[in-house]
PDB file of C-alpha atoms in Angstrom:
ATOM      1  CA  GLU A  25      13.058 -44.226  28.621  1.00 72.00           C
ATOM      2  CA  ALA A  26      11.406 -41.311  28.575  1.00 86.00           C
ATOM      3  CA  GLY A  27       8.804 -41.339  25.072  1.00 95.00           C
ATOM      4  CA  VAL A  28       8.359 -38.336  22.820  1.00 98.00           C
ATOM      5  CA  ALA A  29       6.129 -35.052  24.394  1.00 98.00           C
ATOM      6  CA  GLN A  30       4.371 -33.449  22.960  1.00 98.00           C
ATOM      7  CA  SER A  31       1.871 -30.329  23.847  1.00 98.00           C
ATOM      8  CA  PRO A  32      -1.104 -29.376  23.574  1.00 98.00           C
ATOM      9  CA  ARG A  33      -3.294 -32.018  23.649  1.00 98.00           C
ATOM     10  CA  TYR A  34      -6.116 -30.728  22.417  1.00 98.00           C
ATOM     11  CA  LYS A  35      -6.746 -27.895  19.935  1.00 98.00           C
ATOM     12  CA  ILE A  36      -9.407 -25.676  18.975  1.00 98.00           C
ATOM     13  CA  ILE A  37      -9.249 -22.514  16.575  1.00 98.00           C
ATOM     14  CA  GLU A  38     -11.295 -20.880  14.226  1.00 97.00           C
ATOM     15  CA  LYS A  39     -10.004 -20.843  10.606  1.00 96.00           C
ATOM     16  CA  ARG A  40      -7.896 -18.356   9.350  1.00 97.00           C
ATOM     17  CA  GLN A  41      -6.371 -18.100  13.778  1.00 98.00           C
ATOM     18  CA  SER A  42      -2.418 -19.373  14.312  1.00 98.00           C
ATOM     19  CA  VAL A  43      -1.598 -22.377  16.965  1.00 98.00           C
ATOM     20  CA  ALA A  44       1.776 -23.936  17.731  1.00 98.00           C
ATOM     21  CA  PHE A  45       2.714 -26.842  18.497  1.00 98.00           C
ATOM     22  CA  TRP A  46       5.744 -27.963  20.879  1.00 98.00           C
ATOM     23  CA  CYS A  47       7.168 -30.794  21.084  1.00 98.00           C
ATOM     24  CA  ASN A  48      10.416 -32.159  22.873  1.00 97.00           C
ATOM     25  CA  PRO A  49      12.001 -35.955  21.660  1.00 96.00           C
ATOM     26  CA  ILE A  50      13.333 -38.365  24.329  1.00 95.00           C
ATOM     27  CA  SER A  51      17.170 -37.516  24.710  1.00 93.00           C
ATOM     28  CA  GLY A  52      19.802 -38.064  22.743  1.00 90.00           C
ATOM     29  CA  HIS A  53      17.768 -38.337  19.586  1.00 92.00           C
ATOM     30  CA  ALA A  54      19.558 -35.921  17.247  1.00 90.00           C
ATOM     31  CA  THR A  55      16.391 -36.789  14.362  1.00 92.00           C
ATOM     32  CA  LEU A  56      12.836 -34.507  14.636  1.00 95.00           C
ATOM     33  CA  TYR A  57       9.657 -35.911  12.156  1.00 96.00           C
ATOM     34  CA  TRP A  58       6.686 -33.322  11.870  1.00 98.00           C
ATOM     35  CA  TYR A  59       3.983 -35.581  10.540  1.00 98.00           C
ATOM     36  CA  GLN A  60       0.212 -35.245   9.677  1.00 98.00           C
ATOM     37  CA  GLN A  61      -1.858 -37.508  10.383  1.00 98.00           C
ATOM     38  CA  ILE A  62      -5.797 -36.606   7.916  1.00 98.00           C
ATOM     39  CA  LEU A  63      -8.440 -38.685  10.040  1.00 96.00           C
ATOM     40  CA  GLY A  64      -8.497 -42.130   7.998  1.00 93.00           C
ATOM     41  CA  GLN A  65      -5.127 -42.048   6.652  1.00 95.00           C
ATOM     42  CA  GLY A  66      -1.396 -42.115   7.471  1.00 96.00           C
ATOM     43  CA  PRO A  67       1.194 -39.568   8.595  1.00 98.00           C
ATOM     44  CA  LYS A  68       2.552 -37.112   6.222  1.00 97.00           C
ATOM     45  CA  LEU A  69       6.353 -36.359   6.626  1.00 96.00           C
ATOM     46  CA  LEU A  70       5.796 -32.108   6.390  1.00 97.00           C
ATOM     47  CA  ILE A  71       9.610 -31.775   8.158  1.00 96.00           C
ATOM     48  CA  GLN A  72      13.038 -33.816   8.756  1.00 94.00           C
ATOM     49  CA  PHE A  73      15.429 -31.841  10.967  1.00 93.00           C
ATOM     50  CA  GLN A  74      18.549 -33.196  12.227  1.00 90.00           C
ATOM     51  CA  ASN A  75      20.724 -31.737  15.225  1.00 87.00           C
ATOM     52  CA  ASN A  76      18.643 -28.632  14.423  1.00 84.00           C
ATOM     53  CA  GLY A  77      19.550 -28.361  10.537  1.00 91.00           C
ATOM     54  CA  VAL A  78      16.197 -29.157   7.823  1.00 93.00           C
ATOM     55  CA  VAL A  79      17.004 -32.119   6.058  1.00 90.00           C
ATOM     56  CA  ASP A  80      13.760 -32.735   3.927  1.00 91.00           C
ATOM     57  CA  ASP A  81      11.075 -29.647   4.213  1.00 94.00           C
ATOM     58  CA  SER A  82       9.707 -30.512   0.932  1.00 92.00           C
ATOM     59  CA  GLN A  83       5.610 -31.623   1.733  1.00 94.00           C
ATOM     60  CA  LEU A  84       5.852 -28.545   4.191  1.00 97.00           C
ATOM     61  CA  PRO A  85       3.326 -25.763   2.623  1.00 96.00           C
ATOM     62  CA  LYS A  86       5.920 -23.055   3.325  1.00 96.00           C
ATOM     63  CA  ASP A  87       2.585 -20.021   2.698  1.00 96.00           C
ATOM     64  CA  ARG A  88       1.247 -21.556   5.998  1.00 98.00           C
ATOM     65  CA  PHE A  89       3.589 -23.458   7.622  1.00 98.00           C
ATOM     66  CA  SER A  90       6.700 -22.833   9.680  1.00 98.00           C
ATOM     67  CA  ALA A  91       8.376 -25.099  12.057  1.00 98.00           C
ATOM     68  CA  GLU A  92      12.054 -24.692  13.897  1.00 96.00           C
ATOM     69  CA  ARG A  93      14.450 -26.496  16.571  1.00 95.00           C
ATOM     70  CA  LEU A  94      16.848 -24.151  18.545  1.00 83.00           C
ATOM     71  CA  LYS A  95      19.809 -26.216  19.781  1.00 86.00           C
ATOM     72  CA  GLY A  96      18.905 -29.236  18.521  1.00 85.00           C
ATOM     73  CA  VAL A  97      16.546 -30.460  21.066  1.00 93.00           C
ATOM     74  CA  ASP A  98      12.731 -28.695  21.388  1.00 96.00           C
ATOM     75  CA  SER A  99      10.869 -28.277  18.448  1.00 97.00           C
ATOM     76  CA  THR A 100       8.039 -25.763  17.538  1.00 98.00           C
ATOM     77  CA  LEU A 101       5.645 -26.403  14.340  1.00 98.00           C
ATOM     78  CA  LYS A 102       4.023 -23.493  13.436  1.00 98.00           C
ATOM     79  CA  ILE A 103       0.364 -22.573  11.398  1.00 98.00           C
ATOM     80  CA  GLN A 104      -0.061 -19.953  10.421  1.00 97.00           C
ATOM     81  CA  PRO A 105      -2.962 -18.441   8.543  1.00 97.00           C
ATOM     82  CA  ALA A 106      -4.494 -21.499   9.351  1.00 97.00           C
ATOM     83  CA  LYS A 107      -6.993 -23.544   7.037  1.00 97.00           C
ATOM     84  CA  LEU A 108      -9.693 -25.591   7.959  1.00 97.00           C
ATOM     85  CA  GLU A 109      -8.260 -28.626   5.759  1.00 97.00           C
ATOM     86  CA  ASP A 110      -5.435 -28.017   8.546  1.00 98.00           C
ATOM     87  CA  SER A 111      -7.535 -29.814  10.450  1.00 98.00           C
ATOM     88  CA  ALA A 112      -5.727 -33.551  11.362  1.00 98.00           C
ATOM     89  CA  VAL A 113      -3.874 -35.195  14.415  1.00 98.00           C
ATOM     90  CA  TYR A 114       0.175 -33.391  13.708  1.00 98.00           C
ATOM     91  CA  LEU A 115       2.762 -35.860  15.085  1.00 98.00           C
ATOM     92  CA  CYS A 116       6.303 -35.496  16.429  1.00 98.00           C
ATOM     93  CA  ALA A 117       8.591 -38.081  16.093  1.00 97.00           C
ATOM     94  CA  SER A 118      12.778 -38.639  16.872  1.00 95.00           C
ATOM     95  CA  SER A 119      15.194 -40.969  16.130  1.00 92.00           C
ATOM     96  CA  LEU A 120      19.014 -41.451  16.356  1.00 86.00           C
ATOM     97  CA  ALA A 121      20.974 -40.159  13.497  1.00 69.00           C
ATOM     98  CA  GLY A 122      19.880 -39.973  10.097  1.00 59.00           C
ATOM     99  CA  THR A 123      21.517 -43.197   9.384  1.00 57.00           C
ATOM    100  CA  GLY A 124      18.555 -44.348   6.368  1.00 59.00           C
ATOM    101  CA  GLY A 125      15.658 -44.892   6.752  1.00 63.00           C
ATOM    102  CA  TRP A 126      16.309 -48.586   9.887  1.00 75.00           C
ATOM    103  CA  GLN A 127      15.796 -46.770  12.596  1.00 82.00           C
ATOM    104  CA  PRO A 128      12.963 -47.225  14.430  1.00 90.00           C
ATOM    105  CA  GLN A 129      10.833 -43.784  14.485  1.00 94.00           C
ATOM    106  CA  HIS A 130       9.170 -42.891  18.895  1.00 96.00           C
ATOM    107  CA  PHE A 131       6.412 -41.321  18.238  1.00 98.00           C
ATOM    108  CA  GLY A 132       4.623 -38.800  20.164  1.00 98.00           C
ATOM    109  CA  ASP A 133       0.721 -39.106  20.717  1.00 98.00           C
ATOM    110  CA  GLY A 134       0.216 -36.114  18.727  1.00 98.00           C
ATOM    111  CA  THR A 135      -0.982 -32.908  18.775  1.00 98.00           C
ATOM    112  CA  ARG A 136      -5.731 -32.858  17.589  1.00 98.00           C
ATOM    113  CA  LEU A 137      -5.957 -29.642  16.232  1.00 98.00           C
ATOM    114  CA  SER A 138      -9.252 -29.097  14.500  1.00 98.00           C
ATOM    115  CA  ILE A 139     -10.818 -26.204  12.603  1.00 97.00           C
ATOM    116  CA  LEU A 140     -14.086 -23.974  12.927  1.00 95.00           C
TER     117      LEU A 140
ATOM    118  CA  SER B  12       3.566 -41.033  -8.564  1.00 74.00           C
ATOM    119  CA  GLN B  13       4.616 -43.064  -5.047  1.00 75.00           C
ATOM    120  CA  LYS B  14       1.342 -45.778  -3.749  1.00 86.00           C
ATOM    121  CA  ILE B  15       1.279 -47.430  -1.200  1.00 93.00           C
ATOM    122  CA  GLU B  16      -1.887 -50.005  -0.413  1.00 94.00           C
ATOM    123  CA  GLN B  17      -3.078 -51.594   2.356  1.00 95.00           C
ATOM    124  CA  ASN B  18      -6.242 -53.318   2.856  1.00 82.00           C
ATOM    125  CA  SER B  19      -9.048 -50.990   3.258  1.00 72.00           C
ATOM    126  CA  GLU B  20     -11.499 -52.789   5.353  1.00 81.00           C
ATOM    127  CA  ALA B  21     -11.598 -53.527   8.761  1.00 92.00           C
ATOM    128  CA  LEU B  22     -10.081 -57.200   8.985  1.00 95.00           C
ATOM    129  CA  ASN B  23     -12.171 -59.631  11.146  1.00 96.00           C
ATOM    130  CA  ILE B  24     -10.139 -62.741  12.674  1.00 96.00           C
ATOM    131  CA  GLN B  25     -11.270 -64.893  14.681  1.00 98.00           C
ATOM    132  CA  GLU B  26      -8.711 -65.059  18.162  1.00 98.00           C
ATOM    133  CA  GLY B  27      -5.910 -67.621  17.912  1.00 98.00           C
ATOM    134  CA  LYS B  28      -5.870 -67.674  14.210  1.00 98.00           C
ATOM    135  CA  THR B  29      -4.035 -66.279  12.264  1.00 98.00           C
ATOM    136  CA  ALA B  30      -4.062 -62.552  10.849  1.00 97.00           C
ATOM    137  CA  THR B  31      -2.464 -61.832   8.259  1.00 97.00           C
ATOM    138  CA  LEU B  32      -2.032 -58.019   6.959  1.00 97.00           C
ATOM    139  CA  THR B  33      -1.132 -57.232   3.165  1.00 97.00           C
ATOM    140  CA  CYS B  34       0.762 -54.286   1.747  1.00 96.00           C
ATOM    141  CA  ASN B  35       1.321 -53.561  -1.541  1.00 96.00           C
ATOM    142  CA  TYR B  36       3.687 -50.722  -3.077  1.00 94.00           C
ATOM    143  CA  THR B  37       3.733 -48.823  -6.879  1.00 89.00           C
ATOM    144  CA  ASN B  38       6.294 -47.101  -8.473  1.00 84.00           C
ATOM    145  CA  TYR B  39       9.342 -47.110  -4.725  1.00 82.00           C
ATOM    146  CA  SER B  40      12.066 -48.528  -4.025  1.00 81.00           C
ATOM    147  CA  PRO B  41      12.205 -48.360  -0.561  1.00 82.00           C
ATOM    148  CA  ALA B  42      15.116 -50.176   0.910  1.00 81.00           C
ATOM    149  CA  TYR B  43      13.657 -50.229   4.746  1.00 88.00           C
ATOM    150  CA  LEU B  44      10.200 -51.003   4.949  1.00 92.00           C
ATOM    151  CA  GLN B  45       8.656 -50.795   8.831  1.00 94.00           C
ATOM    152  CA  TRP B  46       5.154 -51.303   9.806  1.00 97.00           C
ATOM    153  CA  TYR B  47       3.504 -49.789  12.888  1.00 98.00           C
ATOM    154  CA  ARG B  48       1.144 -50.081  15.827  1.00 98.00           C
ATOM    155  CA  GLN B  49      -1.629 -47.350  16.247  1.00 98.00           C
ATOM    156  CA  ASP B  50      -3.827 -47.674  18.649  1.00 98.00           C
ATOM    157  CA  PRO B  51      -7.287 -45.083  18.678  1.00 97.00           C
ATOM    158  CA  GLY B  52      -5.691 -41.741  20.219  1.00 96.00           C
ATOM    159  CA  ARG B  53      -2.449 -42.708  20.150  1.00 98.00           C
ATOM    160  CA  GLY B  54       0.746 -41.701  17.479  1.00 98.00           C
ATOM    161  CA  PRO B  55       2.314 -44.787  16.209  1.00 98.00           C
ATOM    162  CA  VAL B  56       4.498 -47.365  17.813  1.00 98.00           C
ATOM    163  CA  PHE B  57       6.901 -49.948  15.608  1.00 96.00           C
ATOM    164  CA  LEU B  58       6.762 -53.236  15.575  1.00 97.00           C
ATOM    165  CA  LEU B  59       8.969 -54.542  12.834  1.00 95.00           C
ATOM    166  CA  LEU B  60      11.713 -53.287  10.305  1.00 93.00           C
ATOM    167  CA  ILE B  61      12.937 -54.921   7.714  1.00 93.00           C
ATOM    168  CA  ARG B  62      15.177 -54.344   4.805  1.00 90.00           C
ATOM    169  CA  GLU B  63      14.897 -55.245   0.586  1.00 87.00           C
ATOM    170  CA  ASN B  64      17.714 -58.076   0.939  1.00 89.00           C
ATOM    171  CA  GLU B  65      15.916 -59.873   3.850  1.00 92.00           C
ATOM    172  CA  LYS B  66      12.768 -62.552   2.574  1.00 89.00           C
ATOM    173  CA  GLU B  67      11.687 -63.003   5.985  1.00 96.00           C
ATOM    174  CA  LYS B  68      12.189 -61.275   9.835  1.00 96.00           C
ATOM    175  CA  ARG B  69       9.998 -62.912  12.919  1.00 97.00           C
ATOM    176  CA  LYS B  70       9.649 -61.511  17.230  1.00 96.00           C
ATOM    177  CA  GLU B  71       7.284 -63.402  19.231  1.00 97.00           C
ATOM    178  CA  ARG B  72       3.666 -63.961  17.735  1.00 98.00           C
ATOM    179  CA  LEU B  73       5.120 -61.402  14.272  1.00 98.00           C
ATOM    180  CA  LYS B  74       6.740 -62.237  11.393  1.00 98.00           C
ATOM    181  CA  VAL B  75       7.124 -59.526   8.432  1.00 98.00           C
ATOM    182  CA  THR B  76       7.754 -61.006   5.257  1.00 97.00           C
ATOM    183  CA  PHE B  77       9.124 -58.793   1.839  1.00 94.00           C
ATOM    184  CA  ASP B  78       8.845 -59.280  -1.930  1.00 93.00           C
ATOM    185  CA  THR B  79      10.641 -56.853  -3.604  1.00 90.00           C
ATOM    186  CA  THR B  80       9.338 -57.970  -6.590  1.00 91.00           C
ATOM    187  CA  LEU B  81       6.454 -58.578  -6.249  1.00 93.00           C
ATOM    188  CA  LYS B  82       6.741 -55.311  -4.571  1.00 93.00           C
ATOM    189  CA  GLN B  83       4.633 -57.292  -0.900  1.00 95.00           C
ATOM    190  CA  SER B  84       5.222 -57.508   2.216  1.00 95.00           C
ATOM    191  CA  LEU B  85       2.925 -59.819   4.487  1.00 97.00           C
ATOM    192  CA  PHE B  86       2.349 -59.139   7.972  1.00 98.00           C
ATOM    193  CA  HIS B  87       1.083 -61.834  10.435  1.00 98.00           C
ATOM    194  CA  ILE B  88      -0.113 -62.281  13.805  1.00 98.00           C
ATOM    195  CA  THR B  89       0.042 -65.731  14.957  1.00 98.00           C
ATOM    196  CA  ALA B  90      -2.047 -66.725  18.232  1.00 98.00           C
ATOM    197  CA  SER B  91      -4.113 -63.509  17.668  1.00 98.00           C
ATOM    198  CA  GLN B  92      -5.443 -62.063  20.932  1.00 98.00           C
ATOM    199  CA  PRO B  93      -7.907 -59.297  20.904  1.00 98.00           C
ATOM    200  CA  ALA B  94      -5.569 -56.551  23.027  1.00 98.00           C
ATOM    201  CA  ASP B  95      -4.691 -57.321  18.675  1.00 98.00           C
ATOM    202  CA  SER B  96      -6.866 -54.882  17.737  1.00 98.00           C
ATOM    203  CA  ALA B  97      -5.761 -51.391  16.195  1.00 98.00           C
ATOM    204  CA  THR B  98      -4.833 -49.469  13.313  1.00 97.00           C
ATOM    205  CA  TYR B  99      -1.135 -51.626  11.460  1.00 98.00           C
ATOM    206  CA  LEU B 100       0.531 -49.279   9.197  1.00 98.00           C
ATOM    207  CA  CYS B 101       3.080 -50.246   7.102  1.00 97.00           C
ATOM    208  CA  ALA B 102       5.785 -47.105   5.702  1.00 95.00           C
ATOM    209  CA  LEU B 103       8.442 -47.128   3.250  1.00 92.00           C
ATOM    210  CA  SER B 104      12.139 -45.590   3.995  1.00 85.00           C
ATOM    211  CA  PRO B 105      14.406 -45.136   1.378  1.00 75.00           C
ATOM    212  CA  MET B 106      18.826 -46.140   0.441  1.00 65.00           C
ATOM    213  CA  TYR B 107      20.051 -43.173   2.768  1.00 58.00           C
ATOM    214  CA  SER B 108      20.880 -40.900   0.206  1.00 56.00           C
ATOM    215  CA  GLY B 109      23.682 -38.684   1.873  1.00 57.00           C
ATOM    216  CA  GLY B 110      21.808 -36.022   2.478  1.00 63.00           C
ATOM    217  CA  GLY B 111      19.840 -37.865   5.721  1.00 69.00           C
ATOM    218  CA  ALA B 112      16.713 -37.543   4.505  1.00 75.00           C
ATOM    219  CA  ASP B 113      14.269 -39.773   5.708  1.00 80.00           C
ATOM    220  CA  GLY B 114      10.781 -40.318   6.867  1.00 86.00           C
ATOM    221  CA  LEU B 115       8.790 -42.460   6.219  1.00 91.00           C
ATOM    222  CA  THR B 116       6.308 -43.073   3.059  1.00 92.00           C
ATOM    223  CA  PHE B 117       2.655 -44.138   4.998  1.00 95.00           C
ATOM    224  CA  GLY B 118      -0.314 -46.529   3.706  1.00 96.00           C
ATOM    225  CA  LYS B 119      -3.619 -45.633   4.551  1.00 96.00           C
ATOM    226  CA  GLY B 120      -3.145 -48.473   7.216  1.00 97.00           C
ATOM    227  CA  THR B 121      -5.474 -51.148   7.959  1.00 97.00           C
ATOM    228  CA  HIS B 122      -8.046 -52.000  11.210  1.00 97.00           C
ATOM    229  CA  LEU B 123      -7.922 -55.504  12.471  1.00 97.00           C
ATOM    230  CA  ILE B 124     -10.341 -56.427  15.019  1.00 97.00           C
ATOM    231  CA  ILE B 125      -9.674 -60.087  16.479  1.00 98.00           C
ATOM    232  CA  GLN B 126     -12.623 -61.345  18.586  1.00 96.00           C
ATOM    233  CA  PRO B 127     -13.081 -63.479  21.380  1.00 94.00           C
TER     234      PRO B 127
END
């Protein structure tokens, strides 16, 4: 089966600019997650979608980050305006319908964001 | 606050030996514990999952133990090979609450190097 697709792979912007990342999950996976991974750290959950509804966005910096999942498939994550501390890899993951942490999550290879 | 600790320094193991990685956690009562492998520039890849009421899980050369009393999981790779060199991430997930939130909380990971 095709894996989780993310684009772009790399993005360089200046602080205060805006940026958007795109994710296409594995076909049939109802649950989609966005994680932020800062260099040397483990991934940190930003937001979880179940179909096209938000299940958990408690760690999403809502003053600058937004995300949507239209039609319950693809998702976009946006940062506006970007800060230096947003430099990280943004990972998208998907899993079968969220029924607890007993399902493995399938990750894309991420978008590496550098803020100048 | 919830805390997950993994060996912060790189672990060097001779090829053919058993590599043992440690994951300790505090202020958390996970229902499930998952282990992922991450190669440079790639997203995490799921390896094994163990439930809170399981003591041990095996898959080929991999073995995971889970001790909820000690709040610790051990991850073993037997007959290690240079191709096993990667960063290994421990991740915890809570009991399903009915709300659907099952995002993972990751440790920083342990960088494993298998020397020929």
